[in-house]
Coordinates of N, CA and C and ligand atoms in Angstrom, one line a residue:
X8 N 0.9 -1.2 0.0 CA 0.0 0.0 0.0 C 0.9 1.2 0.0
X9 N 0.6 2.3 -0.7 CA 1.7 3.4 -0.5 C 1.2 4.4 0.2
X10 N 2.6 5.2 0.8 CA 2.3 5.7 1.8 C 2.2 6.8 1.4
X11 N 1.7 7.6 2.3 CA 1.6 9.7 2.1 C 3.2 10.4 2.4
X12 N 2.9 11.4 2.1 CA 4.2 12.3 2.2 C 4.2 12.7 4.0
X13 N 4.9 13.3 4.2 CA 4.7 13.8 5.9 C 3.9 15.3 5.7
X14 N 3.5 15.5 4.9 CA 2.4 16.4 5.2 C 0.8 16.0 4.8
X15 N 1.2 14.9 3.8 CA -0.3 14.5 3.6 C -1.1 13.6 4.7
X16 N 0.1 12.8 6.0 CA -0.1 12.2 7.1 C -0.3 13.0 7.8
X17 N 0.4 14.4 8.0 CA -0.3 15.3 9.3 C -1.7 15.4 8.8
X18 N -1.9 15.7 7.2 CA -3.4 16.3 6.8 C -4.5 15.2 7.5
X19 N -4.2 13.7 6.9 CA -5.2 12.6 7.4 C -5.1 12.6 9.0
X20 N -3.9 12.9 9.7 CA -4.1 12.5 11.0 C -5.1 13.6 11.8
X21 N -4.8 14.6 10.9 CA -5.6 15.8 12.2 C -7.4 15.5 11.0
X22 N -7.7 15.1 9.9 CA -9.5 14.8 9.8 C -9.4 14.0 10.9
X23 N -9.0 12.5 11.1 CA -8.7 11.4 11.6 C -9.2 12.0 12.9
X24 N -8.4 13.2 13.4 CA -8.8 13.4 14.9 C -10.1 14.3 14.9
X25 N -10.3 15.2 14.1 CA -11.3 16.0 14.4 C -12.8 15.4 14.3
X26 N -13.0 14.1 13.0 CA -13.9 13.4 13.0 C -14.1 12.6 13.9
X27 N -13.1 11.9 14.5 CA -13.7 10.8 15.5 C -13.4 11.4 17.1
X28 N -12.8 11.9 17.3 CA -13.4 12.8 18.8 C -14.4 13.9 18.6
X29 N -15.1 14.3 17.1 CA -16.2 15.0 17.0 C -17.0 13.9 17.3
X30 N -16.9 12.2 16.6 CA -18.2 11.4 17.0 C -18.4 11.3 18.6
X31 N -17.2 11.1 19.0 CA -17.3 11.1 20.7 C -18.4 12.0 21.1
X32 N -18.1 13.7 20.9 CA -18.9 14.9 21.1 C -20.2 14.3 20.8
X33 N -20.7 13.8 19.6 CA -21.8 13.9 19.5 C -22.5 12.8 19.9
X34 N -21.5 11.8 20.5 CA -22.6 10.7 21.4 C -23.0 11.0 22.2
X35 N -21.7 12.3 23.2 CA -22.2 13.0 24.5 C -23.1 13.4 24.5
X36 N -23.5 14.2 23.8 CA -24.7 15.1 23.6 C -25.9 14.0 23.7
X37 N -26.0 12.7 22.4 CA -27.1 11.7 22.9 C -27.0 11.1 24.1
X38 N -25.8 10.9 24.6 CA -26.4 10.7 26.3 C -26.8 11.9 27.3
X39 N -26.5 13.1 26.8 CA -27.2 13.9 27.7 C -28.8 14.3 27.2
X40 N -29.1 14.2 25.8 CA -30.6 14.0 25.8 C -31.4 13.1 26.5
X41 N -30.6 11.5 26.3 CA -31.2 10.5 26.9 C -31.8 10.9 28.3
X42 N -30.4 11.4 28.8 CA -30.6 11.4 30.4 C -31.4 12.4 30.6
X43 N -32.0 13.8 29.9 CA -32.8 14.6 30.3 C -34.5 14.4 29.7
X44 N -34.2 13.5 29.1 CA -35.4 12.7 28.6 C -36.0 12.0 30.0
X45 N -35.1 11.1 30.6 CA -35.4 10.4 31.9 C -35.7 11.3 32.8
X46 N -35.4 12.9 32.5 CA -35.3 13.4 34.0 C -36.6 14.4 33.9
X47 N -37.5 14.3 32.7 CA -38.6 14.8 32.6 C -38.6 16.2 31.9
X48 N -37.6 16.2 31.1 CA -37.8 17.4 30.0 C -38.3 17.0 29.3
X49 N -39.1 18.0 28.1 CA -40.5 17.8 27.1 C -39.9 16.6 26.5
X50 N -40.4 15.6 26.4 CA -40.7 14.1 25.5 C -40.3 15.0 23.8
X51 N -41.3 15.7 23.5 CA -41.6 15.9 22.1 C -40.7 17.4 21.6
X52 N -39.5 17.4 22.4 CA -38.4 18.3 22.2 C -37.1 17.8 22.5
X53 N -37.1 16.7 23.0 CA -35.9 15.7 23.0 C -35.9 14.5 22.6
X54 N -36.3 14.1 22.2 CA -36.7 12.6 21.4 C -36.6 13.2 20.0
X55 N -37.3 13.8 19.1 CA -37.2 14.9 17.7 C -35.8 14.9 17.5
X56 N -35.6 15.6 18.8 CA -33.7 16.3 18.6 C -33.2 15.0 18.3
X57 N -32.6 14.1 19.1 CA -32.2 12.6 19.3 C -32.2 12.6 18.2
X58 N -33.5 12.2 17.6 CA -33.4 11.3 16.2 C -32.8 12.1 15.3
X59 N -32.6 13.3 15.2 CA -32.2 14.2 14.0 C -30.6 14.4 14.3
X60 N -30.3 14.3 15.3 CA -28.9 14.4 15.9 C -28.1 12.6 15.0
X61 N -28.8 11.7 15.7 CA -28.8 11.0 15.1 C -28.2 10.2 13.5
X62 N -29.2 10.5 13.0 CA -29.3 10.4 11.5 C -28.5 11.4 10.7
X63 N -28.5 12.3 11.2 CA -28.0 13.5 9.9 C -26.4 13.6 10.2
X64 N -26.2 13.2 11.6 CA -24.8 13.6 12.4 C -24.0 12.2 13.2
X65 N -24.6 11.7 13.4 CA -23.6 10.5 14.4 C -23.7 9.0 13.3
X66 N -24.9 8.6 12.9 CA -24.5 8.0 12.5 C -24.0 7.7 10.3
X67 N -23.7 8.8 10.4 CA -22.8 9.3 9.0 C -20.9 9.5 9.5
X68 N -21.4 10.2 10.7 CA -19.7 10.5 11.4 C -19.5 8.5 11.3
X69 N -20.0 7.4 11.9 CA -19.7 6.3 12.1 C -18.8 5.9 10.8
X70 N -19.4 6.4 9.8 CA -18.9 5.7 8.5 C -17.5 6.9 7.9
X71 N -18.1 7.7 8.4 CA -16.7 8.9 8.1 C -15.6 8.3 8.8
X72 N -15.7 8.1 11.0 CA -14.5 7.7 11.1 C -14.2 6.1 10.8
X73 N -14.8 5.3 10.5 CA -14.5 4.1 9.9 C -13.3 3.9 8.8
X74 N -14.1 4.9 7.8 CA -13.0 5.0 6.6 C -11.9 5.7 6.8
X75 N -11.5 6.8 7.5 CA -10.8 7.5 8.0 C -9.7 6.6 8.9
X76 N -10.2 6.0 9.6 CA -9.2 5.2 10.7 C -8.6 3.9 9.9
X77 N -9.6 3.7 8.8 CA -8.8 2.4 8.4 C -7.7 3.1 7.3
X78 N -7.9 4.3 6.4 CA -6.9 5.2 5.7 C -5.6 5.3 6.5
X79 N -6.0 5.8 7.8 CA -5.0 5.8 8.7 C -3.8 5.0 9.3
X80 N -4.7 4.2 8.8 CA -3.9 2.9 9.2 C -2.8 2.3 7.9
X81 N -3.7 2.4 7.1 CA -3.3 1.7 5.6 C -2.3 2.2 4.8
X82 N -2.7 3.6 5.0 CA -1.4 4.8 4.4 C -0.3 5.3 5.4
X83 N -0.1 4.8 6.3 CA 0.7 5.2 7.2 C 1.6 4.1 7.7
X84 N 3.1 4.4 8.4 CA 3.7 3.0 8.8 C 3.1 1.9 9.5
X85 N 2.1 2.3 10.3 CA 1.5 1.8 11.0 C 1.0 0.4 10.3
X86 N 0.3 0.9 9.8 CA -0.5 -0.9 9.1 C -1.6 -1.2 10.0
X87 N -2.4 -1.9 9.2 CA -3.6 -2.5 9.8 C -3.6 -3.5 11.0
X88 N -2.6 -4.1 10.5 CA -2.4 -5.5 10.8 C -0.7 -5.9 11.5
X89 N -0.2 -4.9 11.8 CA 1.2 -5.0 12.4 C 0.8 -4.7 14.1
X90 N 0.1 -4.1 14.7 CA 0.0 -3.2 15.7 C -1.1 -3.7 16.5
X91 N -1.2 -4.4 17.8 CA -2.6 -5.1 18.2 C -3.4 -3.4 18.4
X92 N -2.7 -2.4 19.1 CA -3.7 -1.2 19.6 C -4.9 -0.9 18.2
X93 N -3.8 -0.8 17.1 CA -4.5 -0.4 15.9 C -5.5 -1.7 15.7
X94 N -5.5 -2.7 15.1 CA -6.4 -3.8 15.1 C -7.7 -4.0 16.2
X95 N -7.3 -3.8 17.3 CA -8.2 -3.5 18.7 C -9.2 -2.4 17.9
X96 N -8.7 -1.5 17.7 CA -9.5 0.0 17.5 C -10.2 -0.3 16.3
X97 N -9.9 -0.9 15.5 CA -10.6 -1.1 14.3 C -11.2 -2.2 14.2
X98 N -11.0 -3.1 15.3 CA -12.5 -4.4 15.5 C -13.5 -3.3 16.7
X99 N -12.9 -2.4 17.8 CA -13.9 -1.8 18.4 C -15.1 -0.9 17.0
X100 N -14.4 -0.3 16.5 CA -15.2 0.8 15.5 C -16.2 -0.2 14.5
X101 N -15.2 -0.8 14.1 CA -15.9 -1.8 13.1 C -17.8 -2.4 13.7
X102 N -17.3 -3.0 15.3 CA -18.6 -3.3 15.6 C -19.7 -2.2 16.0
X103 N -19.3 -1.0 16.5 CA -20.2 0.1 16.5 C -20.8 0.6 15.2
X104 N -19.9 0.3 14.0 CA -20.6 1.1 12.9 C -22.1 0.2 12.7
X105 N -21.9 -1.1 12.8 CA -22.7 -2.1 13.0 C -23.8 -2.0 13.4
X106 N -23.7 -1.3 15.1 CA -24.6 -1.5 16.1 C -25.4 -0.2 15.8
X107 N -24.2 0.9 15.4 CA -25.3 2.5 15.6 C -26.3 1.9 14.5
X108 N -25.7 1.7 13.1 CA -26.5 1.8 12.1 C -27.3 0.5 12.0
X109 N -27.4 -0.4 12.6 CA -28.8 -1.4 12.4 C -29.3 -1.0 13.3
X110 N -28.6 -1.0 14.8 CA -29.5 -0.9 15.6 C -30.1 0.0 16.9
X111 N -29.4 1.3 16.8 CA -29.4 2.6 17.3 C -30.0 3.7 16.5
X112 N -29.6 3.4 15.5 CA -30.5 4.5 14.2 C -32.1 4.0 14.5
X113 N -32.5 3.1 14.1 CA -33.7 2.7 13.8 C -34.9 2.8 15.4
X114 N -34.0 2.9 16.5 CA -34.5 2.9 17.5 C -35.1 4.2 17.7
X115 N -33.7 5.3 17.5 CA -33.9 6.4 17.9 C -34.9 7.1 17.3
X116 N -35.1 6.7 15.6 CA -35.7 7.1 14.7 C -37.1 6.8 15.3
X117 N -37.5 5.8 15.8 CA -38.9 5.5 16.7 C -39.0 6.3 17.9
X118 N -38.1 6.5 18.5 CA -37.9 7.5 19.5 C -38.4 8.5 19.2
X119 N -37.7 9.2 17.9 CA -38.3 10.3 17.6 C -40.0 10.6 17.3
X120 N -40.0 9.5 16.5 CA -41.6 9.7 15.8 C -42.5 9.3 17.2
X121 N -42.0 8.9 18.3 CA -43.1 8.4 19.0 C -43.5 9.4 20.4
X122 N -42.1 10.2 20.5 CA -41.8 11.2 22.0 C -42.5 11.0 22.7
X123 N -43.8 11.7 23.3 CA -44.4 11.4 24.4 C -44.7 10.2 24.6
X124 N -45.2 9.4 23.9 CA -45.5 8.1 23.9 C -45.1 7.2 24.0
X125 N -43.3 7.2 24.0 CA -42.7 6.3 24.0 C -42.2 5.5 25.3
X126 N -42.2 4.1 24.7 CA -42.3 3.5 26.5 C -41.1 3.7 27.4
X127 N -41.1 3.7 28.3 CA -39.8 3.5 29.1 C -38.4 2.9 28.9
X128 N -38.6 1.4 28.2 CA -38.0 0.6 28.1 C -37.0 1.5 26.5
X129 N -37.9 2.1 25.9 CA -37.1 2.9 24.3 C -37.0 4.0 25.4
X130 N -36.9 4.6 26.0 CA -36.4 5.7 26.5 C -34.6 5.7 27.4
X131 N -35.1 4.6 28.1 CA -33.8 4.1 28.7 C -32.6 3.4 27.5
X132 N -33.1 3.4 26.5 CA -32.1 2.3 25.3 C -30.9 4.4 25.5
X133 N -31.6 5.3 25.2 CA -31.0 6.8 24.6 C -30.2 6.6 25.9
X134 N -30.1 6.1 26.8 CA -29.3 6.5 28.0 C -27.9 5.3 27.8
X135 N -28.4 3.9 27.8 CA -27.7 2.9 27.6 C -27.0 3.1 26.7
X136 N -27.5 2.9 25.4 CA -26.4 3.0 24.0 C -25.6 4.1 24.3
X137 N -25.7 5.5 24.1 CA -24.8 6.4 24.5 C -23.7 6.3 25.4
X138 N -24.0 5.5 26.6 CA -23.4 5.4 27.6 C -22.0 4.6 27.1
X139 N -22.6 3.2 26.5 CA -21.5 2.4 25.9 C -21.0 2.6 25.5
X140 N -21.2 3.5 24.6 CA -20.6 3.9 23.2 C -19.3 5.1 23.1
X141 N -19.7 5.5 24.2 CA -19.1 6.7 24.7 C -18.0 5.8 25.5
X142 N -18.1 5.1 26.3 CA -17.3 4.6 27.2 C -16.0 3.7 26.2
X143 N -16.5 3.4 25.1 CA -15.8 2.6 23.7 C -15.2 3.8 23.4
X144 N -15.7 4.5 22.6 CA -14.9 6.0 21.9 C -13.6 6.2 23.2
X145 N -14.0 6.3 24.4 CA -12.8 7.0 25.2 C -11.9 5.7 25.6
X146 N -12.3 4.7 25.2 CA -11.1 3.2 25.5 C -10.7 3.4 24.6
X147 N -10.9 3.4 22.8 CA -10.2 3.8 21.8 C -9.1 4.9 21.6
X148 N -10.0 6.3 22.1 CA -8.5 7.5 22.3 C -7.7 6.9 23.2
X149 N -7.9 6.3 24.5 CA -7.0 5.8 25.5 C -5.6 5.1 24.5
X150 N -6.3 3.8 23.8 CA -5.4 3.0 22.9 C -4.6 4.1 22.0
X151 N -5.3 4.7 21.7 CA -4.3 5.8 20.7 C -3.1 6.3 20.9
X152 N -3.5 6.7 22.3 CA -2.6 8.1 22.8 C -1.5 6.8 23.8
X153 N -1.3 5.6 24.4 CA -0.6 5.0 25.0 C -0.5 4.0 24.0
X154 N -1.0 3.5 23.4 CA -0.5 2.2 22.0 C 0.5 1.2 22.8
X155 N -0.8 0.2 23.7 CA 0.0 -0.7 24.6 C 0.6 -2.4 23.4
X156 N 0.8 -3.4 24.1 CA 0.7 -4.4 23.5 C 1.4 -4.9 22.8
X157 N 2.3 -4.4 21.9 CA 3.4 -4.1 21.0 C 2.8 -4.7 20.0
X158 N 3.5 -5.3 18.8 CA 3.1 -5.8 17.6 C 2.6 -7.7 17.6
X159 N 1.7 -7.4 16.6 CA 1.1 -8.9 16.5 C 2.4 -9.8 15.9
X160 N 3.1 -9.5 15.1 CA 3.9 -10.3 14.6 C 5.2 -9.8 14.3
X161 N 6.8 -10.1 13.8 CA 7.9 -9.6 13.5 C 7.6 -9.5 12.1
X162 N 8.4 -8.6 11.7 CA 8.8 -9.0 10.0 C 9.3 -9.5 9.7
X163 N 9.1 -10.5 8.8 CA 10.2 -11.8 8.2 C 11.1 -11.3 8.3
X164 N 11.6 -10.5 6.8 CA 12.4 -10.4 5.9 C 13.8 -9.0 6.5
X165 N 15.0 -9.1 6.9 CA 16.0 -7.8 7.5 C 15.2 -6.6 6.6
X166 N 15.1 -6.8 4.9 CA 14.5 -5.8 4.2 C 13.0 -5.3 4.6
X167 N 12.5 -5.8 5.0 CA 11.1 -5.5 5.7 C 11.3 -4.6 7.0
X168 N 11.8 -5.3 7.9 CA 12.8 -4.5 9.3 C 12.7 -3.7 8.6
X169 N 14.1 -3.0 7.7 CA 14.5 -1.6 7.8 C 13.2 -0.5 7.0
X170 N 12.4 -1.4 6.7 CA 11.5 -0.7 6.1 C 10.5 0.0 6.4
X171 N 10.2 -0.4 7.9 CA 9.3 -0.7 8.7 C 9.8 0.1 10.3
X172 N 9.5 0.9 10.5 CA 10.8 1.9 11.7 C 9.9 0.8 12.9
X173 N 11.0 0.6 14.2 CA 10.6 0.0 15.2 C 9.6 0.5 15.7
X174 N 9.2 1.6 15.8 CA 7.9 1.7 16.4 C 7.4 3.5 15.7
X175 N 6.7 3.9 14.9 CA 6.5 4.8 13.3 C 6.0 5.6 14.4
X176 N 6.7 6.9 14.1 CA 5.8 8.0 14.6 C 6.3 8.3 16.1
X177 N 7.2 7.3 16.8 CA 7.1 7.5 18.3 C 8.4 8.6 18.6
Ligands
LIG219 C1 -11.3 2.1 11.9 C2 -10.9 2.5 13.2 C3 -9.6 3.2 13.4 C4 -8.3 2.9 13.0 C5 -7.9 1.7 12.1 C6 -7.4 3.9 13.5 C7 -6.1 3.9 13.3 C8 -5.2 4.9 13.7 C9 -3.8 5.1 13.3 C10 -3.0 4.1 12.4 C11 -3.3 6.2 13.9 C12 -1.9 6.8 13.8 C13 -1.9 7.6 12.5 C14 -0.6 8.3 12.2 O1 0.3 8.3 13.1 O2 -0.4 8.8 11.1 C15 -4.4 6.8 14.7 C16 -4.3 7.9 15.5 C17 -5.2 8.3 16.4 N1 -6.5 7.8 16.5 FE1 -7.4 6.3 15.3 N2 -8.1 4.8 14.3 C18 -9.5 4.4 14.3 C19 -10.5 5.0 15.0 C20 -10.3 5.9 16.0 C21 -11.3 6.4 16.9 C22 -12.8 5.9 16.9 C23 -10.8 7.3 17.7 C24 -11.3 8.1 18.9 C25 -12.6 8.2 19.2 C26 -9.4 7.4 17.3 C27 -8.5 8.3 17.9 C28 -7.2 8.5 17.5 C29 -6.2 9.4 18.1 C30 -6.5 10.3 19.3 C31 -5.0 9.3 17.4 C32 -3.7 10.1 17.6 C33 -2.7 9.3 18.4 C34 -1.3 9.9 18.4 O3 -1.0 10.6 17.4 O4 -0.6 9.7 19.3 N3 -9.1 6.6 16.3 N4 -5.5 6.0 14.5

């Protein structure tokens, strides 16, 4: 795979950061609907918001930083597949894009259409999901910023080694 220049890697690394700690931001926000939902603010001004927050914003960010983190990985020393932190991060994301979009979108989207009406059990889901999700996004920056674990495998080849800096970026 070829790599970027050192300015096209600062470019990818700072979308890279501003997309996916913007998705973090905007899970926050649905867990703090959720929870003001629970705490008896208007049904039919926070449930609306939710779903539109939602749809138009968190879960499109899902697929922005998806693609973005796996670029990141692919175009950079790093590699997909050399690094357990990186691999970790990209089976955590991988299963969220999953989860928002079958099965967070479609809730919240009832959420919305249903506000006052909606039962308890879909009201508490806006507090749960977010919760998780959020708690994932900040295990992921964690892995970022400390990149424990070391590498899944050596490189065969001396030529591979020098090719490959002992640890890119540090
Ligand atoms: C598909 C999923 C992801 C993959 C494969 C991935 C991969 C990577 C790679 C390879 C780097 C280093 C880039 C470089 O040095 O040029 C990086 C940096 C970073 N990523 Fe991700 N990432 C993903 C998702 C995320 C998410 C969801 C977050 C946070 C919510 C995140 C936060 C960060 C941070 C904070 C850094 C900067 C680390 C540093 O420079 O010390 N990444 N990512």
């Amino acid at each position: 795979m070829s790599r970027l220049s050192p300015a096209g890697r600062k470019a990818l690394l700072t979308v890279h950061l501003v997309t996916s700690l913007g998705w973090l931001g905007a899970d926050l926000v649905l867990l703090t609907l959720g929870v003001a939902g629970l705490r008896g603010a208007d049904p039919a001004v926070v449930y609306p918001t939710a779903g539109l927050l939602v749809t138009y914003l968190f879960a499109p960010l899902s697929l922005v930083v998806w693609l973005l983190g796996l670029a990141s990985a692919l175009l950079s020393p790093w590699g997909l597949l050399r690094w357990r932190w990186v691999l970790v991060k990209f089976a955590i994301t991988t299963v969220m894009l999953g989860l928002v979009n079958l099965a967070l979108l479609p809730r919240v989207r009832e959420l919305g259409a249903l506000a006052g009406d909606a039962s308890m059990h879909l009201r508490a889901d806006l507090v749960i999901a977010p919760a998780v999700s959020s708690t994932l996004l900040v295990t992921v920056t964690v892995l970022s910023t400390y990149k424990p674990w070391g590498r899944l495998r050596r490189a065969a080849a001396p030529v591979a080694r020098r090719a490959v800096p002992a640890r890119p970026g540090a």
